């Protein structure tokens, strides 16, 4: 092959698409990931940690980093427990025994042989040294009578030569079966030229032309087709370092036997001299490789020198993959995962799982899903919060769908007066199309694609927009959520946040004319945005200030005098704190009569403003049950005592029921 053809071949190599994300791949589904991440964030994890935890766990039908790491560890254990390093020595022993047995049989059959010569030969075979290398050396000049025995003995030299080469050049053992003297001479010439090239590179005197000349002459020995000397060095050094680790892992007796046999390789010491020189160049040029490591190999399956070196390369790959999968080192990134090595070690399915995790990581880190705040920490974007809220709302809808008389959340607000707004059509929508917006979208898309409109306009699903409608009664909603420490320690913290996010999503997506205010109350009360509430950490702070929370709710109701007030209170305890006239917080447990009286007064004010009140009592405390029941009776409200899993459905159902009672659209 000429140099120009070789360069053309190297330039035209094919591989996986590496120009960024696969343009033909389907988009990665973030729904499950966002749901899991949102759950962890609401439990107190940072978004960064929650994302990493999801990538470690994986999804319902997708392996995570931990599962891949487990499989890597299992593969490593399998390799070390299955094999031992005595394969080549055992094969030499078997060939030696076979040759000696065949020679003895020939001596017994050869009636024309002089008795003295027969006796001398039999004595030499009988008194061979116990050491395999010594026996092979002693028989080096033996005059074999059996052609079969001579052939088996020559196989020892051939085997040793092929194994020694296979340690440095993968596949050489098989390629050199039945090698001729010409083949061996070509190998020795390649090794001389390779050592000359590496020596020149080590001194800085090599040129690209020298590398090309070497590959033109000896390229058949390098099927990986390196493009330059660095690629050649990397491949050779990794293999040679694995061979060194294999030697380090042998017993001293095994090393001594192999050293004694090495001179018999191909019947020429020149091979070992060239290989020793090659190892020296590689260690000098790639000192960062692991030349000193070792492994404990005590299995029952013997490894030859070449196959054993391959196993040690596999172990090195597995160690590297294990580190990549931990993602615990400084500057770690999902892009560090070597998918080619993962494919070689665990197969295509594992590599596909890892590629999906990389795509998930990239999609989650997209500015539309997460963004970094001024402190450098990742935060969920409003878009991500909406996606998470939709998932929670679907769960609420599923829980409500089987209940008699409950309204379907998916179609809430679909009937009634037109709001003037439009939105993209979604499966299941029954609202009328906004024809003007739909046709405009189709024209804009057609123009963007460079197509003319002479042949007419072709509508696509993405062009369709429907007219938004809203319920005829506008509501002013206050959701009061207890954030005292008991909510956290009794496992109610995350269900409370999920409930708030589901209601927030329903109102902002389907009842946009309604006005929702989220009020968290612990020792004091505070109006919170949904992003703040979902990320709120639990704090050990005594106090359940229902008085302050109701004051904020009533202020919200007064700001919307034409709307129907809806008051929803989620709590697991009686009020134990209130605001005093000067703004200080008073706390007392058991509840002080003044604290209770102030809370009742503000609840009466809510009733005078026309609020429909629902208490959501969490827990089985009889005292709380009696207290909440009396409050609800006083203001004509109701009490719901849901299981934690049903809290979201209960709150959303109560909100929808309050709107129906005031002339809103029925389901």
PDB file of C-alpha atoms in Angstrom, residues 16-286:
ATOM      1  CA  UNK A  16     -19.873   7.105  15.556  1.00  0.00           C
ATOM      2  CA  UNK A  17     -21.248  10.568  14.910  1.00  0.00           C
ATOM      3  CA  UNK A  18     -19.177  12.920  17.076  1.00  0.00           C
ATOM      4  CA  UNK A  19     -20.449  16.352  16.067  1.00  0.00           C
ATOM      5  CA  UNK A  20     -22.648  16.791  19.143  1.00  0.00           C
ATOM      6  CA  UNK A  21     -26.000  15.165  19.984  1.00  0.00           C
ATOM      7  CA  UNK A  22     -27.232  12.590  17.468  1.00  0.00           C
ATOM      8  CA  UNK A  23     -29.535  14.578  15.148  1.00  0.00           C
ATOM      9  CA  UNK A  24     -31.585  11.441  14.440  1.00  0.00           C
ATOM     10  CA  UNK A  25     -32.064  10.396  18.071  1.00  0.00           C
ATOM     11  CA  UNK A  26     -35.486  10.902  19.711  1.00  0.00           C
ATOM     12  CA  UNK A  27     -35.627  13.612  22.370  1.00  0.00           C
ATOM     13  CA  UNK A  28     -34.891  12.405  25.879  1.00  0.00           C
ATOM     14  CA  UNK A  29     -37.911  12.206  28.188  1.00  0.00           C
ATOM     15  CA  UNK A  30     -37.394  14.433  31.241  1.00  0.00           C
ATOM     16  CA  UNK A  31     -40.741  13.781  32.922  1.00  0.00           C
ATOM     17  CA  UNK A  32     -39.618  10.954  35.205  1.00  0.00           C
ATOM     18  CA  UNK A  33     -36.318  12.665  35.988  1.00  0.00           C
ATOM     19  CA  UNK A  34     -37.969  15.960  36.907  1.00  0.00           C
ATOM     20  CA  UNK A  35     -40.532  14.183  39.066  1.00  0.00           C
ATOM     21  CA  UNK A  36     -37.797  12.365  41.007  1.00  0.00           C
ATOM     22  CA  UNK A  37     -35.583  15.456  41.232  1.00  0.00           C
ATOM     23  CA  UNK A  38     -38.492  17.593  42.364  1.00  0.00           C
ATOM     24  CA  UNK A  39     -39.346  15.045  45.058  1.00  0.00           C
ATOM     25  CA  UNK A  40     -35.781  15.182  46.392  1.00  0.00           C
ATOM     26  CA  UNK A  41     -35.650  18.977  46.183  1.00  0.00           C
ATOM     27  CA  UNK A  42     -38.851  19.205  48.195  1.00  0.00           C
ATOM     28  CA  UNK A  43     -37.301  16.798  50.710  1.00  0.00           C
ATOM     29  CA  UNK A  44     -34.405  19.205  51.209  1.00  0.00           C
ATOM     30  CA  UNK A  45     -31.823  18.170  48.597  1.00  0.00           C
ATOM     31  CA  UNK A  46     -30.144  20.774  46.432  1.00  0.00           C
ATOM     32  CA  UNK A  47     -31.100  20.478  42.732  1.00  0.00           C
ATOM     33  CA  UNK A  48     -27.485  19.543  41.940  1.00  0.00           C
ATOM     34  CA  UNK A  49     -27.498  16.697  44.463  1.00  0.00           C
ATOM     35  CA  UNK A  50     -31.002  15.611  43.470  1.00  0.00           C
ATOM     36  CA  UNK A  51     -29.947  15.414  39.823  1.00  0.00           C
ATOM     37  CA  UNK A  52     -26.868  13.372  40.679  1.00  0.00           C
ATOM     38  CA  UNK A  53     -28.949  11.039  42.854  1.00  0.00           C
ATOM     39  CA  UNK A  54     -31.378  10.426  40.006  1.00  0.00           C
ATOM     40  CA  UNK A  55     -28.539   9.687  37.593  1.00  0.00           C
ATOM     41  CA  UNK A  56     -27.146   7.243  40.147  1.00  0.00           C
ATOM     42  CA  UNK A  57     -30.500   5.493  40.720  1.00  0.00           C
ATOM     43  CA  UNK A  58     -31.695   5.545  37.135  1.00  0.00           C
ATOM     44  CA  UNK A  59     -35.301   5.417  36.032  1.00  0.00           C
ATOM     45  CA  UNK A  60     -38.055   2.826  35.893  1.00  0.00           C
ATOM     46  CA  UNK A  61     -36.810   1.279  32.640  1.00  0.00           C
ATOM     47  CA  UNK A  62     -33.295   2.693  32.633  1.00  0.00           C
ATOM     48  CA  UNK A  63     -30.147   1.626  34.464  1.00  0.00           C
ATOM     49  CA  UNK A  64     -28.398   4.269  36.555  1.00  0.00           C
ATOM     50  CA  UNK A  65     -24.733   4.868  37.306  1.00  0.00           C
ATOM     51  CA  UNK A  66     -24.861   2.646  40.397  1.00  0.00           C
ATOM     52  CA  UNK A  67     -26.203  -0.293  38.410  1.00  0.00           C
ATOM     53  CA  UNK A  68     -23.545   0.152  35.718  1.00  0.00           C
ATOM     54  CA  UNK A  69     -20.850   0.404  38.407  1.00  0.00           C
ATOM     55  CA  UNK A  70     -22.147  -2.795  40.005  1.00  0.00           C
ATOM     56  CA  UNK A  71     -21.928  -4.614  36.691  1.00  0.00           C
ATOM     57  CA  UNK A  72     -18.400  -3.302  36.142  1.00  0.00           C
ATOM     58  CA  UNK A  73     -17.389  -4.599  39.587  1.00  0.00           C
ATOM     59  CA  UNK A  74     -19.000  -7.988  38.878  1.00  0.00           C
ATOM     60  CA  UNK A  75     -17.152  -8.229  35.564  1.00  0.00           C
ATOM     61  CA  UNK A  76     -13.872  -7.450  37.313  1.00  0.00           C
ATOM     62  CA  UNK A  77     -14.453 -10.074  40.015  1.00  0.00           C
ATOM     63  CA  UNK A  78     -15.337 -12.616  37.346  1.00  0.00           C
ATOM     64  CA  UNK A  79     -12.033 -12.057  35.514  1.00  0.00           C
ATOM     65  CA  UNK A  80      -9.856 -12.315  38.630  1.00  0.00           C
ATOM     66  CA  UNK A  81     -11.698 -15.329  40.085  1.00  0.00           C
ATOM     67  CA  UNK A  82     -11.868 -17.323  36.859  1.00  0.00           C
ATOM     68  CA  UNK A  83      -8.247 -17.167  35.703  1.00  0.00           C
ATOM     69  CA  UNK A  84      -4.727 -18.010  36.777  1.00  0.00           C
ATOM     70  CA  UNK A  85      -1.450 -17.032  35.090  1.00  0.00           C
ATOM     71  CA  UNK A  86      -0.014 -20.491  34.512  1.00  0.00           C
ATOM     72  CA  UNK A  87      -1.520 -20.995  31.040  1.00  0.00           C
ATOM     73  CA  UNK A  88       1.622 -20.698  28.896  1.00  0.00           C
ATOM     74  CA  UNK A  89       3.757 -22.736  31.303  1.00  0.00           C
ATOM     75  CA  UNK A  90       1.082 -25.424  31.447  1.00  0.00           C
ATOM     76  CA  UNK A  91       0.868 -25.535  27.651  1.00  0.00           C
ATOM     77  CA  UNK A  92       4.670 -25.881  27.433  1.00  0.00           C
ATOM     78  CA  UNK A  93       4.579 -28.726  29.978  1.00  0.00           C
ATOM     79  CA  UNK A  94       1.866 -30.514  27.996  1.00  0.00           C
ATOM     80  CA  UNK A  95       3.794 -30.203  24.717  1.00  0.00           C
ATOM     81  CA  UNK A  96       6.982 -31.388  26.416  1.00  0.00           C
ATOM     82  CA  UNK A  97       5.225 -34.410  27.941  1.00  0.00           C
ATOM     83  CA  UNK A  98       3.599 -35.217  24.633  1.00  0.00           C
ATOM     84  CA  UNK A  99       6.950 -35.064  22.791  1.00  0.00           C
ATOM     85  CA  UNK A 100       8.720 -37.256  25.372  1.00  0.00           C
ATOM     86  CA  UNK A 101       5.899 -39.842  25.348  1.00  0.00           C
ATOM     87  CA  UNK A 102       5.908 -40.025  21.540  1.00  0.00           C
ATOM     88  CA  UNK A 103       9.723 -40.389  21.501  1.00  0.00           C
ATOM     89  CA  UNK A 104       9.667 -43.236  24.033  1.00  0.00           C
ATOM     90  CA  UNK A 105       7.066 -45.081  21.946  1.00  0.00           C
ATOM     91  CA  UNK A 106       9.210 -44.623  18.853  1.00  0.00           C
ATOM     92  CA  UNK A 107      12.295 -45.967  20.635  1.00  0.00           C
ATOM     93  CA  UNK A 108      10.357 -49.070  21.695  1.00  0.00           C
ATOM     94  CA  UNK A 109       9.110 -49.683  18.141  1.00  0.00           C
ATOM     95  CA  UNK A 110      12.419 -49.042  16.319  1.00  0.00           C
ATOM     96  CA  UNK A 111      13.883 -52.587  15.981  1.00  0.00           C
ATOM     97  CA  UNK A 112      16.730 -51.406  13.742  1.00  0.00           C
ATOM     98  CA  UNK A 113      18.111 -49.030  16.376  1.00  0.00           C
ATOM     99  CA  UNK A 114      21.381 -50.065  18.059  1.00  0.00           C
ATOM    100  CA  UNK A 115      20.728 -51.242  21.607  1.00  0.00           C
ATOM    101  CA  UNK A 116      23.365 -48.932  22.981  1.00  0.00           C
ATOM    102  CA  UNK A 117      21.906 -45.903  21.255  1.00  0.00           C
ATOM    103  CA  UNK A 118      18.411 -46.904  22.432  1.00  0.00           C
ATOM    104  CA  UNK A 119      19.589 -47.277  26.027  1.00  0.00           C
ATOM    105  CA  UNK A 120      21.412 -43.922  25.906  1.00  0.00           C
ATOM    106  CA  UNK A 121      18.360 -42.138  24.521  1.00  0.00           C
ATOM    107  CA  UNK A 122      16.037 -43.766  27.049  1.00  0.00           C
ATOM    108  CA  UNK A 123      18.383 -42.780  29.906  1.00  0.00           C
ATOM    109  CA  UNK A 124      18.437 -39.163  28.676  1.00  0.00           C
ATOM    110  CA  UNK A 125      14.641 -39.036  28.544  1.00  0.00           C
ATOM    111  CA  UNK A 126      14.316 -40.762  31.930  1.00  0.00           C
ATOM    112  CA  UNK A 127      16.699 -38.390  33.672  1.00  0.00           C
ATOM    113  CA  UNK A 128      15.328 -35.083  32.394  1.00  0.00           C
ATOM    114  CA  UNK A 129      15.368 -32.285  35.028  1.00  0.00           C
ATOM    115  CA  UNK A 130      12.139 -31.676  36.948  1.00  0.00           C
ATOM    116  CA  UNK A 131      12.282 -28.035  35.896  1.00  0.00           C
ATOM    117  CA  UNK A 132      10.417 -27.504  32.632  1.00  0.00           C
ATOM    118  CA  UNK A 133      12.812 -24.804  31.318  1.00  0.00           C
ATOM    119  CA  UNK A 134      15.837 -26.985  32.141  1.00  0.00           C
ATOM    120  CA  UNK A 135      14.260 -29.990  30.418  1.00  0.00           C
ATOM    121  CA  UNK A 136      13.483 -27.924  27.309  1.00  0.00           C
ATOM    122  CA  UNK A 137      17.058 -26.599  27.278  1.00  0.00           C
ATOM    123  CA  UNK A 138      18.570 -30.090  27.626  1.00  0.00           C
ATOM    124  CA  UNK A 139      16.500 -31.427  24.747  1.00  0.00           C
ATOM    125  CA  UNK A 140      17.528 -28.544  22.498  1.00  0.00           C
ATOM    126  CA  UNK A 141      20.243 -30.705  20.868  1.00  0.00           C
ATOM    127  CA  UNK A 142      18.450 -34.037  21.184  1.00  0.00           C
ATOM    128  CA  UNK A 143      18.339 -36.149  18.017  1.00  0.00           C
ATOM    129  CA  UNK A 144      14.629 -37.007  17.798  1.00  0.00           C
ATOM    130  CA  UNK A 145      13.764 -40.361  16.225  1.00  0.00           C
ATOM    131  CA  UNK A 146      10.000 -39.622  16.188  1.00  0.00           C
ATOM    132  CA  UNK A 147       8.825 -37.044  13.669  1.00  0.00           C
ATOM    133  CA  UNK A 148       5.718 -36.434  15.813  1.00  0.00           C
ATOM    134  CA  UNK A 149       7.853 -35.814  18.896  1.00  0.00           C
ATOM    135  CA  UNK A 150      10.136 -33.443  16.984  1.00  0.00           C
ATOM    136  CA  UNK A 151       7.121 -31.478  15.716  1.00  0.00           C
ATOM    137  CA  UNK A 152       5.664 -31.170  19.247  1.00  0.00           C
ATOM    138  CA  UNK A 153       8.998 -29.992  20.626  1.00  0.00           C
ATOM    139  CA  UNK A 154       9.313 -27.369  17.870  1.00  0.00           C
ATOM    140  CA  UNK A 155       5.823 -26.179  18.799  1.00  0.00           C
ATOM    141  CA  UNK A 156       7.241 -25.135  22.182  1.00  0.00           C
ATOM    142  CA  UNK A 157       9.621 -22.671  20.550  1.00  0.00           C
ATOM    143  CA  UNK A 158       6.908 -21.467  18.187  1.00  0.00           C
ATOM    144  CA  UNK A 159       4.416 -21.102  21.061  1.00  0.00           C
ATOM    145  CA  UNK A 160       6.846 -19.092  23.180  1.00  0.00           C
ATOM    146  CA  UNK A 161       7.639 -16.757  20.294  1.00  0.00           C
ATOM    147  CA  UNK A 162       3.991 -16.176  19.458  1.00  0.00           C
ATOM    148  CA  UNK A 163       3.058 -15.627  23.130  1.00  0.00           C
ATOM    149  CA  UNK A 164       5.894 -13.154  23.653  1.00  0.00           C
ATOM    150  CA  UNK A 165       4.777 -11.188  20.611  1.00  0.00           C
ATOM    151  CA  UNK A 166       1.089 -11.461  21.521  1.00  0.00           C
ATOM    152  CA  UNK A 167       1.869  -9.724  24.809  1.00  0.00           C
ATOM    153  CA  UNK A 168       2.959  -6.613  22.875  1.00  0.00           C
ATOM    154  CA  UNK A 169       0.861  -6.911  19.709  1.00  0.00           C
ATOM    155  CA  UNK A 170      -2.686  -8.214  20.242  1.00  0.00           C
ATOM    156  CA  UNK A 171      -3.687 -11.034  17.898  1.00  0.00           C
ATOM    157  CA  UNK A 172      -0.117 -11.995  16.979  1.00  0.00           C
ATOM    158  CA  UNK A 173      -0.389 -15.485  18.514  1.00  0.00           C
ATOM    159  CA  UNK A 174      -3.141 -16.498  16.119  1.00  0.00           C
ATOM    160  CA  UNK A 175      -1.727 -14.603  13.147  1.00  0.00           C
ATOM    161  CA  UNK A 176       1.633 -16.408  13.399  1.00  0.00           C
ATOM    162  CA  UNK A 177       0.341 -19.963  13.541  1.00  0.00           C
ATOM    163  CA  UNK A 178       2.432 -22.061  11.160  1.00  0.00           C
ATOM    164  CA  UNK A 179       4.763 -19.088  10.648  1.00  0.00           C
ATOM    165  CA  UNK A 180       7.663 -19.569   8.225  1.00  0.00           C
ATOM    166  CA  UNK A 181      11.252 -18.408   8.615  1.00  0.00           C
ATOM    167  CA  UNK A 182      10.373 -15.545   6.281  1.00  0.00           C
ATOM    168  CA  UNK A 183       7.542 -14.493   8.618  1.00  0.00           C
ATOM    169  CA  UNK A 184       9.873 -14.541  11.615  1.00  0.00           C
ATOM    170  CA  UNK A 185      12.465 -12.527   9.731  1.00  0.00           C
ATOM    171  CA  UNK A 186       9.785  -9.926   8.889  1.00  0.00           C
ATOM    172  CA  UNK A 187       8.867  -9.647  12.575  1.00  0.00           C
ATOM    173  CA  UNK A 188      12.470  -9.128  13.613  1.00  0.00           C
ATOM    174  CA  UNK A 189      12.832  -6.458  10.925  1.00  0.00           C
ATOM    175  CA  UNK A 190       9.626  -4.718  12.108  1.00  0.00           C
ATOM    176  CA  UNK A 191      10.894  -4.697  15.702  1.00  0.00           C
ATOM    177  CA  UNK A 192      14.239  -3.205  14.657  1.00  0.00           C
ATOM    178  CA  UNK A 193      12.519  -0.465  12.635  1.00  0.00           C
ATOM    179  CA  UNK A 194      10.033   0.185  15.447  1.00  0.00           C
ATOM    180  CA  UNK A 195      12.805   0.574  18.010  1.00  0.00           C
ATOM    181  CA  UNK A 196      14.641   2.940  15.650  1.00  0.00           C
ATOM    182  CA  UNK A 197      11.461   5.023  15.214  1.00  0.00           C
ATOM    183  CA  UNK A 198      10.823   5.212  18.979  1.00  0.00           C
ATOM    184  CA  UNK A 199      14.450   6.061  19.699  1.00  0.00           C
ATOM    185  CA  UNK A 200      14.239   8.925  17.207  1.00  0.00           C
ATOM    186  CA  UNK A 201      10.975  10.099  18.783  1.00  0.00           C
ATOM    187  CA  UNK A 202      12.484   9.893  22.251  1.00  0.00           C
ATOM    188  CA  UNK A 203      15.338  12.175  21.168  1.00  0.00           C
ATOM    189  CA  UNK A 204      13.013  14.467  19.189  1.00  0.00           C
ATOM    190  CA  UNK A 205      14.581  13.631  15.823  1.00  0.00           C
ATOM    191  CA  UNK A 206      11.652  11.811  14.209  1.00  0.00           C
ATOM    192  CA  UNK A 207       9.496  13.252  11.434  1.00  0.00           C
ATOM    193  CA  UNK A 208       5.950  12.519  10.187  1.00  0.00           C
ATOM    194  CA  UNK A 209       7.504  11.103   7.029  1.00  0.00           C
ATOM    195  CA  UNK A 210       9.480   8.602   9.102  1.00  0.00           C
ATOM    196  CA  UNK A 211       6.254   7.429  10.743  1.00  0.00           C
ATOM    197  CA  UNK A 212       4.516   7.157   7.364  1.00  0.00           C
ATOM    198  CA  UNK A 213       7.406   5.161   5.947  1.00  0.00           C
ATOM    199  CA  UNK A 214       7.257   2.797   8.904  1.00  0.00           C
ATOM    200  CA  UNK A 215       3.494   2.288   8.487  1.00  0.00           C
ATOM    201  CA  UNK A 216       3.824   1.827   4.723  1.00  0.00           C
ATOM    202  CA  UNK A 217       6.320  -0.948   5.345  1.00  0.00           C
ATOM    203  CA  UNK A 218       4.861  -2.610   8.467  1.00  0.00           C
ATOM    204  CA  UNK A 219       1.247  -1.416   8.629  1.00  0.00           C
ATOM    205  CA  UNK A 220      -0.113  -4.956   8.398  1.00  0.00           C
ATOM    206  CA  UNK A 221       1.151  -5.582  11.936  1.00  0.00           C
ATOM    207  CA  UNK A 222      -1.076  -2.753  13.278  1.00  0.00           C
ATOM    208  CA  UNK A 223      -4.751  -3.411  12.377  1.00  0.00           C
ATOM    209  CA  UNK A 224      -5.852  -0.492  14.589  1.00  0.00           C
ATOM    210  CA  UNK A 225      -4.278   1.749  11.904  1.00  0.00           C
ATOM    211  CA  UNK A 226      -2.820   4.548  14.088  1.00  0.00           C
ATOM    212  CA  UNK A 227      -2.895   7.969  12.428  1.00  0.00           C
ATOM    213  CA  UNK A 228       0.312   9.255  14.028  1.00  0.00           C
ATOM    214  CA  UNK A 229       3.108   8.200  16.324  1.00  0.00           C
ATOM    215  CA  UNK A 230       1.233   9.267  19.458  1.00  0.00           C
ATOM    216  CA  UNK A 231      -1.666   6.942  18.661  1.00  0.00           C
ATOM    217  CA  UNK A 232       0.844   4.179  17.977  1.00  0.00           C
ATOM    218  CA  UNK A 233       2.610   4.846  21.280  1.00  0.00           C
ATOM    219  CA  UNK A 234      -0.630   4.897  23.250  1.00  0.00           C
ATOM    220  CA  UNK A 235      -1.742   1.524  21.897  1.00  0.00           C
ATOM    221  CA  UNK A 236       1.674  -0.110  22.396  1.00  0.00           C
ATOM    222  CA  UNK A 237       2.254   1.355  25.874  1.00  0.00           C
ATOM    223  CA  UNK A 238      -1.155   0.327  27.206  1.00  0.00           C
ATOM    224  CA  UNK A 239      -0.557  -3.234  26.035  1.00  0.00           C
ATOM    225  CA  UNK A 240       3.024  -3.355  27.323  1.00  0.00           C
ATOM    226  CA  UNK A 241       1.999  -1.932  30.718  1.00  0.00           C
ATOM    227  CA  UNK A 242      -0.685  -4.621  30.983  1.00  0.00           C
ATOM    228  CA  UNK A 243       2.003  -7.238  30.215  1.00  0.00           C
ATOM    229  CA  UNK A 244       4.171  -5.761  32.976  1.00  0.00           C
ATOM    230  CA  UNK A 245       1.298  -5.938  35.463  1.00  0.00           C
ATOM    231  CA  UNK A 246       0.681  -9.536  34.476  1.00  0.00           C
ATOM    232  CA  UNK A 247       4.342 -10.385  35.133  1.00  0.00           C
ATOM    233  CA  UNK A 248       4.191  -8.585  38.482  1.00  0.00           C
ATOM    234  CA  UNK A 249       1.196 -10.735  39.399  1.00  0.00           C
ATOM    235  CA  UNK A 250       3.026 -14.016  38.832  1.00  0.00           C
ATOM    236  CA  UNK A 251       4.864 -15.964  41.502  1.00  0.00           C
ATOM    237  CA  UNK A 252       8.632 -15.744  41.539  1.00  0.00           C
ATOM    238  CA  UNK A 253       8.781 -19.358  40.379  1.00  0.00           C
ATOM    239  CA  UNK A 254       6.577 -18.584  37.369  1.00  0.00           C
ATOM    240  CA  UNK A 255       8.695 -15.560  36.447  1.00  0.00           C
ATOM    241  CA  UNK A 256      11.914 -17.580  36.720  1.00  0.00           C
ATOM    242  CA  UNK A 257      10.540 -20.351  34.512  1.00  0.00           C
ATOM    243  CA  UNK A 258       9.374 -17.920  31.842  1.00  0.00           C
ATOM    244  CA  UNK A 259      12.702 -16.077  31.886  1.00  0.00           C
ATOM    245  CA  UNK A 260      14.524 -19.386  31.430  1.00  0.00           C
ATOM    246  CA  UNK A 261      12.233 -20.347  28.531  1.00  0.00           C
ATOM    247  CA  UNK A 262      12.334 -16.939  26.852  1.00  0.00           C
ATOM    248  CA  UNK A 263      15.573 -17.665  25.042  1.00  0.00           C
ATOM    249  CA  UNK A 264      13.873 -20.562  23.240  1.00  0.00           C
ATOM    250  CA  UNK A 265      11.302 -18.282  21.570  1.00  0.00           C
ATOM    251  CA  UNK A 266      11.521 -18.936  17.824  1.00  0.00           C
ATOM    252  CA  UNK A 267      14.886 -20.461  18.613  1.00  0.00           C
ATOM    253  CA  UNK A 268      16.506 -17.006  18.580  1.00  0.00           C
ATOM    254  CA  UNK A 269      17.519 -14.692  21.470  1.00  0.00           C
ATOM    255  CA  UNK A 270      17.199 -11.709  19.099  1.00  0.00           C
ATOM    256  CA  UNK A 271      13.429 -11.565  19.662  1.00  0.00           C
ATOM    257  CA  UNK A 272      13.741 -11.130  23.426  1.00  0.00           C
ATOM    258  CA  UNK A 273      16.439  -8.492  23.007  1.00  0.00           C
ATOM    259  CA  UNK A 274      14.198  -6.483  20.661  1.00  0.00           C
ATOM    260  CA  UNK A 275      11.193  -6.801  22.967  1.00  0.00           C
ATOM    261  CA  UNK A 276      13.241  -5.704  25.983  1.00  0.00           C
ATOM    262  CA  UNK A 277      14.436  -2.670  24.018  1.00  0.00           C
ATOM    263  CA  UNK A 278      10.841  -1.905  22.980  1.00  0.00           C
ATOM    264  CA  UNK A 279       9.661  -2.048  26.623  1.00  0.00           C
ATOM    265  CA  UNK A 280      12.403   0.374  27.601  1.00  0.00           C
ATOM    266  CA  UNK A 281      11.336   2.923  24.972  1.00  0.00           C
ATOM    267  CA  UNK A 282       7.677   2.622  25.912  1.00  0.00           C
ATOM    268  CA  UNK A 283       8.311   3.111  29.621  1.00  0.00           C
ATOM    269  CA  UNK A 284      10.427   6.191  28.897  1.00  0.00           C
ATOM    270  CA  UNK A 285       7.853   7.697  26.511  1.00  0.00           C
ATOM    271  CA  UNK A 286       4.741   6.808  28.536  1.00  0.00           C
TER     272      UNK A 286
END
